[in-house]
Structures are given as structure tokens and as C-alpha cells.
Amino acid sequence: MSELARLALLRRLLTTTPAPGVVVGIGDDAAVLTQGSGSLVWTVDTAVEGVHSQRAWATLRDIGWRSFMAAASDLAAMGAAPRGALSALVLPATFTDADLEELALGQAHAAAALGTPIVGGNLSRGAELSITTSVLGEAPRPVLRRGARPGDIVAIAGRLGLAAAGLEALGRGALPGSASMTAAIETWRHPRALIAEGLAAGSTATAGIDLSDGLALDATRLAAESGVSIVLDADRILAVGGPDLTEVAGLLSIAPLDLALYGGEDYALLMTFAPHEIASSFTAVGQCDAGDGIFLRLTDGTRQKIAARGFDHFPATG
Amino acid sequence: MSELARLALLRRLLTTTPAPGVVVGIGDDAAVLTQGSGSLVWTVDTAVEGVHSQRAWATLRDIGWRSFMAAASDLAAMGAAPRGALSALVLPATFTDADLEELALGQAHAAAALGTPIVGGNLSRGAELSITTSVLGEAPRPVLRRGARPGDIVAIAGRLGLAAAGLEALGRGALPGSASMTAAIETWRHPRALIAEGLAAGSTATAGIDLSDGLALDATRLAAESGVSIVLDADRILAVGGPDLTEVAGLLSIAPLDLALYGGEDYALLMTFAPHEIASSFTAVGQCDAGDGIFLRLTDGTRQKIAARGFDHFPATG
């Protein structure tokens, strides 16, 4: 069974009959519970070493930072302000006290960067390092994956493809010594959850998601939940990527558009807006139409379907 | 460094300067955040297979149930009503879809038994099964570990020592076929978080903790946080244990008082109350005094100090 099918299985088994006060349960970036006149937004994310982080490519401090930001990014995607976080750590027997201090400092620095206190947690012993971070926040108006309508503008805040380029460079071992590649590696090591951008967009966005798994896969998820199709403009996507993306793509011999579409872990935000209601830190890259699936509009005006795949591997180009 | 020292390290590194709206951070059963005129109470707990559960002794459905109840018990100890839970699972490659269904059913049944919806979660791949459950609730008046005063009555709701006896019997392999031992094993496999009891106690309790690690260790924690000593009455503890405890202790050749003091995982609640304010489902077992440490008052009136140790092993008695 695929991970998607397993998630569907869990959704079916774990979702009870409509529960009072639960606006959104399993299936969005975060859960939404009513609270007074506002909403609580609540998420959890696990980083397992070896799967999500290679210690050769990132220090424990980086790993602590990244795991915290990955969890907080789910709240950014909901237009929520984090109020606090819980950190549950599983530590292998070989993990030293100095290791623990480094990991905790990475988490503490990320928490401080977002102004989010870490208010509790749990310590367990296990076979491998895993870090589970739960973040709780509030949103005046939570932005869900469903809600985009035909005619809405699709817009992005943040970087595209840079983190994937940095990860790819680390994986190849030989690090080209350019400023843009250094920036790409730094983007992978130290992503930042776009909390302020998500909050600002919350008042007008019709739907939203964070691009943890890449634009192609996450836009497909938003389109499916909203019941729309999405047409992305290739030139605008490359413009969001900017000169850094073009340069690192060249150094890696990967098409920059492939990095932008299939590269994840930048934790950019994709949100949809009615025309003329785009939040100021977002750049339009396409629009919603009727139907389903996601498509790319090339410079020559032709349209092609985009495969809903993630950033697992990149075919090298000429 | 001991686990206690590691927790202190994390508390120091992760605790920021006083954060607005954070009443209780790292160090209690759960975090407490202000919310309107009430309080949000929020916890996380991880069960790692092999460390916290042996698959030979419990089905995956049992493991799902136990992990959920262990997390919810932290809320019971705070006098909180759970509003929802998030479940983050790390699954080994050998974990089948049928395994996942069993585990999820155990969690779903426990959630339903407490009327707590599971509103989200996370799926990851890893070397071993681990289950991290975060539970969020509300408390009109959260009960902390600190707050007990000299002269307060120490009282217990729930079972004592039975779960440890059940676990010990499973570990020894040979299961004596008695009704009380069956009940003990059932108590270990299917503990129940005492949510209603904790809520009812919340209006008068001065301090509280759940007995996940056993009466001796958890009473020591409450006493230390409150700055009091605690004197427990041996006869009253045995009375809470009841005939079942006496019988299973006999079958295992363990002193019943040892099971009651050092046996954890019953998820009983220990709370302190001013005299004449004890909640109805609680039974008085001792009282708070000035000073520190915890003591046992024997039938003959003598007092002895109780070691702050957990349920790791039981010395067999004659």
C-alpha cells in the first residue's frame, strides 16, 4: 500500500463521527479546533534521522533547527501564529550529552527565531534518532487546502528549488564553490517557516499549503482538495526562483524548472486569492480553473500536464 | 548523565524567558497556556516498541490503546478534559498494512472510550515502531505538581500495583490461571486514563500527578515540586490495592506493598486536598508535612524512608 493509501486508511479508521468543535480533522496541513471566537490550529511532524536528515550533511544543531521549522511551516500554511511547541525525542544509546545539547540548541534557536516557546516534551530511548515536534497556534481565519475557486490566482511566498539543489549538491559530495550554491545549501540546512507571510495572507487567501514536498506534489494536493485544476506559468515560476536558482541548476546540470517544480523542503507557501486580493509578499505564478490536475503553461503558450511527483530524484540534463 | 539530568539540561536549554500566556512550561505532566478565561493543557508522550511494549505480551491493538491512554493520563493528572489528539507514527519497513490497521484500531478505540477525537497526525518510516501521541485539552482550574501544602491529605484514584503484576507475570512467561491475575494482565494491557476523576478533583485539589512510574517515584516528584514531605500509610495503600493485589502478589511471591509502591503503568492519580475537600472518587492514603522526601508509616506506627525508584525490577520475597 502506498503512503497515500495508508494515510487514507488511517483517516478512515481514526476519524470519528463529527466531533464538536473540530473544524478540520485529519487531511489538512494542521487540525483546526474552534476556541471562543477564533480557532486553534495544531500540527505534528516527525523527522527520523537517516530518512529526513543525513548527519554527514547537517550538524545536529541544523537537524534540530530543520525539524522545528518543518513543523512550524504547517502552521504558516494555515495562516496561524504559533503559541508554543512540544518536542518529543527518541535518542539512540550512542547519543551523547553533547549531542543532546547541540540538538536542543538547534531547536531552541529555531523556536526563538519564530518567537515560539517550547513548553514541554518527552524523552525516550530507541534504535535511532527521531524528533517529533507538535506546534499549537491560533488563526483569526484558518486557511485550508480546500477553498480555491476557478478564477483564483495561485501565488507563492518564499524560495523555490534552492533547498533541493543544496541537498543534491551535498549528496553528490563535490560542492561547487559558488555563492549561489552556498546559499542553496544554507537554504536546505536552515529553512524558515514563513509565519508572518502566512498570517498576512490569512485575511484574503482562499486556500493554502506549504511546499514541503515540492510545488508539483503540493499544488496537486491543494487542487484535489479544492476541486479545481491549476495552470502554472513556467516563466513566472523561474522568476520566483530567480538568478540563484538558474545558477545552481546550471552547476548541477538539472533543468531549473525541474528543481522549482519537484524540489521540496524550501517551505515556501502556495496560496490562492481572488484577483486583486493577493497578499503583498506573494508573487502570482498561475491560476485556478475548473476541472482537475495541474498544468504548466510554457513560454510559447502550449500547456502540458505536470506529474504529481516529489523530489526523490532528478534526471540530469545535457 | 541520568535521564533526570538530561531532562534538566533540556529544561535549561529549551526554556526561553517567560513567554506571554505560558503558565506552565517544561517540567509538569503537561504544559498550560492561558486561553480566554480558561486554560489549555497540552502534552506529548512517546511509546517505543521494545522499550515500552513487547509485542509478545500485547497485540498491536493493545499497544495502540496503551500509548493513547498513557498520553491522555497526563491530562487527567492536570484536571483537564481532552479536546483532541494527534498521532505521529514511525513504522518499520516490515510493518504490514494489517499491522497498521490493528494499531490504528487500538488508538481509535481508546480515543472513542475517552470521547476524544484524533484530529491529525504524521506517518514516517524508521527502524522501529514508535508512537507519539499529543493530547490537547481544557481545564477550568489546572492541577499542577506544585501546590501541595503541609497538612494536605494525599489521596489516590484508581488501581495500584496491578498493571506491574500483570507485566511481571507476562515477563515470567508462566501465567498462573487465576481471575485476579487475568485482571492484572488486563489492567496492564488496557489501562484507562482517569479523565472524569481528574476533572472532578480539579475544583479542590491542591496538586496532582499520574502514577505512570509508580507511587514511590511519582509521589517524590510531587513532593519535590511542592516543597513538602509526604507520609504514606501502609495499611491504607494495601486497602486501595484490595484483595486482587494481595492475591497476585502472592502468586508472584512479591510483597504487595512493593507492587503498590514501585509498580507503574496503572495510571492511577495521586492528588492532594485540604482536609474535608477530598474528591469523592479518591481514597486518602497519607498526608503532606513540612520537610522533604517521602515516608511510609507502618501498622506499628514506625516510619521509614521510601526510595524514589521505579518499577524496573522486583526482588522476589520468600
XYZ file of C-alpha atoms in Angstrom:
636
model
C 0.000 0.000 0.000
C 1.358 3.448 -0.877
C 1.848 6.093 1.783
C -1.152 7.911 0.327
C -3.293 4.790 0.678
C -2.032 4.287 4.237
C -2.960 7.863 5.102
C -6.425 7.229 3.667
C -6.679 4.057 5.791
C -5.739 5.996 8.932
C -8.140 8.786 8.048
C -10.951 6.235 7.790
C -10.050 4.317 10.959
C -9.189 7.268 13.175
C -11.832 9.772 12.157
C -14.823 9.524 14.406
C -18.269 10.837 13.687
C -18.204 14.646 13.516
C -16.775 15.797 16.826
C -17.989 19.020 18.415
C -15.542 21.861 17.975
C -13.450 20.111 15.319
C -13.476 22.224 12.141
C -10.739 20.318 10.322
C -9.515 16.834 11.285
C -7.074 14.518 9.528
C -6.142 15.577 5.996
C -5.016 19.216 6.001
C -1.670 20.775 6.988
C -2.986 21.023 10.544
C -6.094 20.379 12.598
C -8.460 23.239 13.385
C -10.492 23.395 16.606
C -12.930 26.154 17.491
C -11.895 28.210 20.506
C -14.006 31.142 21.593
C -14.421 33.429 18.592
C -11.194 32.183 16.960
C -9.544 28.920 16.003
C -6.787 26.746 17.395
C -4.502 25.312 14.719
C -2.464 22.276 15.698
C 0.065 20.081 13.917
C 2.723 17.413 14.464
C 5.728 16.422 12.367
C 8.414 13.760 12.803
C 11.973 13.828 11.464
C 13.723 10.453 11.541
C 17.469 10.532 11.120
C 18.597 8.713 8.007
C 15.225 9.300 6.363
C 14.887 13.052 6.714
C 18.439 14.075 7.662
C 21.918 12.831 6.972
C 24.259 13.655 9.819
C 27.128 13.929 7.299
C 25.321 16.822 5.598
C 23.990 18.664 8.580
C 25.066 19.138 12.178
C 22.758 18.098 14.989
C 22.116 21.786 15.513
C 20.949 22.026 11.871
C 18.798 18.913 12.343
C 17.171 20.446 15.418
C 16.519 23.684 13.535
C 15.117 21.982 10.424
C 12.777 19.686 12.331
C 11.320 22.617 14.253
C 10.822 24.765 11.144
C 9.265 21.873 9.199
C 6.601 21.505 11.896
C 6.020 25.258 12.233
C 5.648 25.598 8.452
C 2.366 23.673 8.643
C 1.002 26.495 10.801
C 2.310 29.126 8.354
C 0.338 27.358 5.635
C -2.837 27.712 7.729
C -2.337 31.450 8.332
C -1.733 30.751 12.026
C 0.526 32.317 14.653
C 2.299 29.663 16.790
C 1.750 29.887 20.552
C 4.013 27.060 21.684
C 5.654 23.760 20.794
C 6.224 20.343 22.382
C 9.310 18.312 21.490
C 9.349 14.516 21.815
C 12.794 12.998 21.266
C 13.765 9.363 20.761
C 17.509 9.036 21.339
C 19.747 6.082 20.477
C 22.053 4.690 23.169
C 25.066 6.175 21.360
C 23.676 9.708 21.651
C 25.952 11.679 23.965
C 25.034 14.516 26.281
C 26.956 16.866 23.965
C 24.852 15.562 21.046
C 21.687 16.279 23.021
C 22.859 19.780 23.807
C 23.568 20.503 20.123
C 20.196 19.150 19.016
C 18.362 21.112 21.703
C 20.216 24.307 20.806
C 19.119 23.941 17.190
C 15.513 23.574 18.313
C 15.822 26.439 20.789
C 17.289 28.771 18.154
C 14.536 27.954 15.664
C 11.898 28.448 18.362
C 13.438 31.787 19.324
C 13.591 32.870 15.656
C 9.817 32.373 15.457
C 9.136 33.746 18.953
C 7.532 30.399 19.870
C 8.231 28.971 23.330
C 8.949 25.230 23.702
C 6.650 24.388 26.609
C 7.156 20.658 27.091
C 8.208 17.366 25.611
C 9.228 13.808 26.159
C 12.490 11.802 26.194
C 12.635 8.138 25.130
C 15.331 5.627 24.274
C 15.214 3.968 20.850
C 17.201 2.477 17.980
C 17.595 5.735 16.068
C 17.197 9.470 16.498
C 13.726 10.775 15.840
C 12.320 14.192 16.607
C 8.579 14.748 16.832
C 7.517 18.371 17.125
C 3.967 19.453 17.817
C 3.077 23.106 17.318
C -0.093 24.824 18.519
C -1.242 28.201 17.290
C -4.172 30.477 16.689
C -5.619 31.791 13.458
C -8.198 34.542 13.112
C -9.244 32.869 9.855
C -7.575 29.485 9.121
C -6.572 28.887 5.504
C -7.449 25.336 4.424
C -6.374 23.264 1.424
C -9.952 23.368 0.223
C -11.451 26.715 -0.729
C -9.746 27.653 -4.026
C -12.220 28.549 -6.790
C -11.904 28.686 -10.589
C -10.549 32.124 -11.462
C -8.465 32.452 -8.282
C -4.832 33.479 -8.659
C -2.166 30.995 -7.494
C 0.716 32.755 -5.729
C 3.898 31.844 -3.881
C 5.901 33.307 -0.985
C 9.458 32.107 -0.421
C 12.131 30.298 -2.444
C 11.670 27.524 -4.985
C 14.068 24.679 -5.720
C 17.026 26.073 -3.788
C 16.854 23.663 -0.845
C 16.613 20.694 -3.200
C 19.638 21.972 -5.100
C 21.559 22.290 -1.860
C 20.581 18.760 -0.822
C 21.519 17.403 -4.245
C 24.937 19.113 -4.049
C 25.534 17.634 -0.587
C 24.536 14.194 -1.853
C 26.975 14.378 -4.759
C 29.751 15.173 -2.321
C 31.612 17.615 -4.548
C 30.479 21.103 -3.573
C 30.899 23.714 -6.280
C 32.278 26.789 -4.546
C 29.839 29.439 -5.657
C 27.895 31.973 -3.623
C 24.613 30.721 -5.046
C 25.397 27.096 -4.148
C 26.414 28.151 -0.654
C 23.056 29.914 -0.421
C 21.269 26.798 -1.671
C 22.928 24.584 0.958
C 22.141 27.162 3.610
C 18.508 27.195 2.448
C 18.323 23.415 2.944
C 20.098 23.498 6.305
C 18.248 26.476 7.725
C 14.795 26.796 6.228
C 12.474 29.309 7.816
C 8.766 28.808 8.347
C 7.009 31.768 6.714
C 4.797 32.585 9.681
C 4.449 36.337 9.043
C 3.706 35.783 5.355
C 1.057 33.169 6.152
C -0.571 35.362 8.782
C -0.697 38.361 6.438
C -2.235 36.222 3.693
C -4.801 34.737 6.075
C -7.288 37.570 5.729
C -7.787 37.115 1.976
C -6.385 33.709 0.874
C -8.999 31.204 -0.331
C -6.728 28.144 0.157
C -3.120 27.370 1.077
C -0.450 24.698 1.564
C 3.266 24.683 2.331
C 5.606 23.283 -0.302
C 7.414 20.731 1.845
C 7.230 18.070 -0.873
C 7.653 20.401 -3.849
C 5.393 22.570 -5.973
C 4.133 19.793 -8.269
C 3.009 17.429 -5.497
C 1.689 20.018 -3.059
C -0.169 22.043 -5.723
C -1.797 18.772 -6.799
C -2.948 18.205 -3.213
C -4.449 21.691 -2.943
C -6.129 21.362 -6.356
C -7.621 17.973 -5.422
C -8.941 19.188 -2.037
C -10.409 22.325 -3.634
C -11.840 20.566 -6.677
C -10.087 22.811 -9.192
C -7.316 22.498 -11.760
C -4.248 24.716 -11.612
C -2.275 26.174 -14.503
C 1.219 27.337 -13.544
C 3.197 29.751 -15.699
C 6.745 28.473 -16.392
C 8.270 31.935 -16.804
C 6.756 33.202 -13.565
C 7.973 30.148 -11.660
C 11.502 30.719 -12.945
C 11.197 34.389 -11.956
C 10.310 33.347 -8.368
C 13.337 31.042 -8.431
C 15.495 33.974 -9.523
C 19.131 34.076 -10.673
C 20.280 31.842 -7.772
C 18.065 29.006 -8.980
C 19.257 29.349 -12.582
C 22.884 29.326 -11.471
C 22.736 26.322 -9.135
C 20.667 24.405 -11.679
C 23.440 25.018 -14.197
C 26.126 23.873 -11.770
C 24.164 20.660 -11.129
C 23.134 20.152 -14.777
C 19.480 19.994 -13.731
C 16.773 21.992 -15.540
C 15.869 24.906 -13.224
C 12.176 24.292 -13.843
C 12.587 20.685 -12.601
C 14.161 21.957 -9.380
C 11.375 24.515 -8.949
C 8.572 22.028 -9.637
C 9.876 18.914 -7.917
C 12.268 20.224 -5.279
C 10.821 20.318 -1.781
C 11.956 21.415 1.677
C 12.141 25.142 0.905
C 8.940 25.511 2.945
C 7.627 28.125 0.554
C 3.888 28.807 0.759
C 1.424 28.374 -2.078
C -1.846 30.241 -1.604
C -4.772 31.154 -3.794
C -6.501 34.524 -3.859
C -9.297 36.271 -5.672
C -7.772 38.602 -8.304
C -6.710 41.940 -6.723
C -6.588 40.342 -3.250
C -3.074 38.851 -3.405
C -1.130 39.385 -0.177
C 1.871 41.650 -0.639
C 4.661 39.111 -0.032
C 3.224 36.681 -2.591
C 4.027 36.504 -6.318
C 1.427 35.271 -8.800
C 2.533 32.135 -10.682
C -0.700 30.851 -12.189
C -4.418 30.447 -11.779
C -7.184 28.041 -10.857
C -9.599 26.687 -13.445
C -12.451 24.207 -13.483
C -11.539 20.529 -13.849
C -8.689 18.745 -12.119
C -4.935 18.156 -12.335
C -2.149 20.677 -12.635
C -0.615 22.025 -15.816
C 2.342 24.083 -16.967
C 1.962 26.938 -19.459
C 5.197 27.301 -21.408
C 6.607 30.486 -22.962
C 5.183 29.513 -26.373
C 1.688 29.272 -24.891
C 1.422 25.476 -25.015
C 0.129 23.586 -21.963
C 1.431 20.307 -20.562
C 0.300 18.176 -17.640
C 2.592 18.116 -14.615
C 3.183 14.768 -12.908
C 2.314 14.749 -9.198
C 5.695 13.543 -8.068
C 8.117 14.698 -5.391
C 11.789 15.454 -5.254
C 13.112 11.905 -4.974
C 15.493 12.079 -7.888
C 16.407 14.413 -10.704
C 17.225 13.272 -14.194
C 20.433 15.051 -15.190
C 20.067 17.091 -18.369
C 22.665 17.875 -21.092
C 24.124 11.664 32.519
C 20.929 10.276 34.038
C 17.565 10.802 32.374
C 16.729 13.248 35.153
C 19.904 15.245 34.426
C 19.102 15.170 30.717
C 15.617 16.496 31.376
C 17.140 19.293 33.448
C 19.544 20.069 30.589
C 16.658 20.272 28.131
C 14.631 22.386 30.538
C 17.519 24.853 30.736
C 18.274 24.934 27.004
C 14.710 24.961 25.721
C 13.025 27.247 28.217
C 13.016 30.800 26.983
C 12.492 33.862 29.106
C 8.951 33.924 30.477
C 6.698 33.696 27.429
C 3.382 35.526 27.403
C 0.441 33.219 28.005
C 2.567 30.284 29.210
C 1.502 29.371 32.769
C 3.438 26.095 32.977
C 6.268 25.132 30.636
C 8.618 22.147 30.733
C 8.511 20.147 33.969
C 4.911 19.243 34.813
C 2.659 16.478 33.460
C 1.575 18.885 30.745
C 2.041 22.459 29.592
C -0.567 25.073 30.493
C -1.345 28.044 28.248
C -3.866 30.749 29.056
C -6.845 30.852 26.702
C -9.609 33.339 27.301
C -10.862 32.846 30.850
C -9.646 29.217 30.987
C -6.516 27.202 30.306
C -5.280 24.953 27.539
C -3.477 21.867 28.821
C -1.201 20.116 26.343
C 1.027 17.053 26.493
C 3.002 14.597 24.368
C 4.103 11.029 25.068
C 6.101 8.504 23.029
C 5.908 4.714 23.218
C 8.828 2.937 21.541
C 8.330 -0.734 20.830
C 10.778 -2.896 22.733
C 11.221 -0.202 25.369
C 7.612 0.418 26.351
C 5.850 -2.563 24.802
C 6.717 -6.136 23.986
C 4.772 -7.397 21.014
C 4.848 -10.908 22.517
C 2.868 -9.623 25.505
C 0.434 -7.328 23.822
C -1.228 -7.186 20.423
C -0.736 -4.137 18.226
C -4.287 -3.197 19.145
C -3.272 -3.253 22.827
C -0.145 -1.200 22.051
C -2.259 1.399 20.239
C -4.683 1.543 23.174
C -1.953 1.783 25.835
C 0.004 4.515 24.069
C -3.125 6.635 23.723
C -4.163 6.187 27.351
C -0.635 6.917 28.635
C -0.686 10.287 26.871
C -4.254 11.100 27.949
C -3.402 10.245 31.563
C -1.170 13.330 31.730
C -4.270 15.423 31.093
C -6.225 13.536 33.756
C -3.467 14.436 36.220
C -3.955 18.120 35.384
C -7.725 18.021 35.893
C -8.239 18.616 32.173
C -10.804 17.410 29.637
C -9.197 16.319 26.360
C -10.435 18.057 23.203
C -8.408 16.171 20.620
C -5.279 14.176 19.870
C -2.599 13.987 17.177
C -0.874 10.693 16.421
C 2.626 10.589 14.898
C 3.707 7.089 13.894
C 7.155 5.846 12.897
C 6.735 2.477 11.160
C 9.455 -0.054 10.324
C 9.644 -1.416 6.770
C 8.315 -4.780 7.990
C 5.115 -3.217 9.289
C 2.250 -4.534 7.163
C -0.975 -2.783 6.262
C -2.798 -5.240 8.534
C -0.409 -4.255 11.364
C -1.197 -0.597 10.758
C -4.919 -1.293 10.818
C -4.621 -3.122 14.174
C -2.527 -0.355 15.722
C -4.897 2.342 14.475
C -7.936 0.441 15.766
C -6.371 0.294 19.225
C -5.828 4.043 19.152
C -9.299 4.693 17.749
C -10.948 2.544 20.446
C -9.049 4.308 23.233
C -9.920 7.696 21.739
C -13.576 6.713 21.498
C -13.563 5.431 25.101
C -12.474 8.893 26.210
C -14.677 10.751 23.723
C -11.548 12.391 22.289
C -11.311 12.806 18.516
C -7.998 12.067 16.766
C -7.713 15.133 14.548
C -4.411 14.634 12.761
C -1.023 13.026 12.737
C 2.049 12.083 10.802
C 3.435 8.913 9.169
C 7.189 8.264 8.905
C 9.433 5.336 8.051
C 12.010 4.252 10.629
C 13.948 1.365 12.143
C 11.380 0.534 14.804
C 7.789 1.203 15.742
C 7.265 4.341 17.776
C 4.010 6.061 18.596
C 3.956 9.702 19.669
C 0.606 10.959 20.882
C -0.094 14.602 21.655
C -3.278 15.433 23.536
C -4.784 18.892 23.936
C -7.442 19.760 26.470
C -9.007 22.425 28.605
C -9.082 22.798 32.362
C -11.208 25.239 34.319
C -8.511 25.093 37.011
C -5.341 23.133 36.085
C -3.880 20.983 38.866
C -0.074 21.294 38.951
C 2.598 19.211 40.673
C 3.374 22.193 42.817
C 0.726 23.460 45.213
C 0.538 20.822 47.972
C 0.869 22.298 51.489
C 1.790 20.771 54.833
C -1.405 19.354 56.337
C -2.956 18.439 52.979
C -4.338 14.934 52.581
C -2.716 12.684 49.945
C -5.310 10.612 48.076
C -5.457 8.178 45.182
C -7.976 7.291 42.462
C -7.523 4.066 40.507
C -5.632 0.796 40.941
C -2.189 0.280 42.484
C 0.356 -2.350 41.522
C -1.944 -4.456 39.371
C -0.508 -3.434 35.988
C 3.030 -4.108 37.224
C 1.943 -7.524 38.461
C 0.413 -8.258 35.066
C 3.582 -7.161 33.270
C 5.727 -9.226 35.652
C 3.568 -12.291 35.007
C 3.869 -11.822 31.244
C 7.628 -11.424 31.585
C 7.951 -14.652 33.542
C 6.098 -16.472 30.795
C 4.164 -18.863 33.029
C 0.771 -17.312 33.623
C -0.984 -18.513 36.766
C -4.594 -19.060 35.779
C -6.437 -17.028 38.382
C -9.126 -14.425 37.934
C -7.054 -11.829 39.752
C -4.008 -12.441 37.553
C -6.180 -12.207 34.437
C -7.436 -8.893 35.792
C -3.859 -7.744 36.425
C -2.778 -8.539 32.879
C -5.893 -6.832 31.554
C -5.038 -3.776 33.682
C -1.589 -3.596 32.071
C -2.887 -4.174 28.536
C -5.868 -1.840 28.783
C -5.233 0.937 31.254
C -7.742 3.751 31.330
C -6.875 7.415 31.772
C -8.938 8.682 34.720
C -10.262 11.763 32.951
C -13.561 12.063 34.821
C -11.856 11.542 38.197
C -9.226 14.189 37.413
C -11.839 16.668 36.229
C -13.958 16.158 39.344
C -10.910 16.632 41.574
C -9.816 19.760 39.709
C -12.031 22.126 41.655
C -10.433 21.343 45.036
C -7.103 19.519 44.508
C -4.008 21.482 45.560
C -1.581 19.350 43.480
C -1.661 16.218 41.328
C 0.350 13.731 39.257
C -0.400 10.469 37.460
C 1.340 7.336 38.699
C 2.873 6.218 35.398
C 6.204 5.386 37.044
C 4.798 4.124 40.347
C 3.698 5.652 43.620
C 7.176 5.979 45.159
C 8.773 7.834 42.251
C 5.802 9.994 41.275
C 4.934 10.972 44.880
C 8.583 12.013 45.269
C 8.235 14.244 42.195
C 5.073 15.898 43.522
C 6.629 16.366 46.971
C 9.771 17.919 45.482
C 7.837 20.319 43.219
C 5.544 21.326 46.088
C 8.309 21.612 48.685
C 6.667 19.237 51.155
C 7.311 15.771 52.544
C 4.721 13.027 52.220
C 3.898 10.286 54.717
C 2.022 7.339 53.204
C 0.071 4.889 55.346
C 0.955 1.258 54.513
C -2.427 -0.151 55.548
C -4.337 2.387 53.508
C -2.197 1.705 50.436
C -2.874 -2.016 50.734
C -6.564 -1.221 51.119
C -6.513 0.719 47.827
C -4.761 -2.258 46.233
C -7.524 -4.511 47.512
C -7.823 -8.322 47.503
C -6.724 -8.576 43.852
C -3.361 -7.011 44.674
C -2.817 -9.272 47.663
C -3.649 -12.342 45.601
C -1.467 -11.576 42.563
C 1.401 -10.536 44.840
C 1.134 -13.943 46.490
C 1.126 -15.752 43.143
C 4.265 -13.836 42.100
C 5.956 -14.053 45.540
C 6.316 -10.267 45.622
C 5.371 -8.216 48.677
C 2.066 -6.490 47.815
C 3.369 -3.225 49.248
C 6.338 -3.380 46.844
C 3.981 -3.761 43.901
C 1.841 -0.864 45.154
C 4.810 1.438 45.809
C 7.064 0.639 42.878
C 4.682 -0.696 40.217
C 3.832 1.808 37.495
C 1.590 1.916 34.433
C -1.723 1.639 36.288
C -2.209 5.341 35.511
C -3.781 5.930 38.886
C -3.953 9.556 40.027
C -2.348 10.946 43.153
C -3.769 14.263 44.296
C -3.572 16.357 47.425
C -6.504 18.121 49.086
C -7.198 20.244 52.111
C -8.868 18.065 54.787
C -12.639 17.707 54.118
C -12.148 18.678 50.443
C -11.218 15.245 49.066
C -12.944 14.471 45.741
C -15.388 11.572 46.017
C -13.559 9.022 43.831
C -10.307 9.452 45.776
C -9.173 7.470 48.836
C -6.904 9.066 51.451
C -3.563 7.260 51.800
C -1.427 9.767 53.681
C -0.634 13.390 54.278
C 1.779 16.196 53.493
C 4.160 17.568 56.095
C 6.932 20.144 56.173
C 10.377 18.988 55.053
C 11.152 16.780 52.086
C 11.226 13.149 50.990
C 8.528 10.519 51.234
C 7.960 8.101 54.091
C 5.930 5.030 54.907
C 4.009 4.699 58.189
C 3.758 1.031 59.117
C 0.999 -0.660 61.103
C 3.133 -0.480 64.261
C 3.439 3.312 63.888
C 7.085 3.352 62.842
C 8.185 5.487 59.882
C 10.673 4.549 57.186
C 12.005 6.483 54.210
C 10.834 5.295 50.783
C 13.423 5.147 47.984
C 12.488 7.167 44.896
C 12.813 4.286 42.492
C 10.595 2.948 39.733
C 9.295 -0.437 38.733
C 12.379 -1.786 36.980
C 12.664 -4.977 38.963
C 11.143 -6.641 41.982
C 13.159 -8.591 44.476
C 11.335 -11.862 44.966
C 10.426 -12.491 48.584
C 10.185 -15.802 50.341
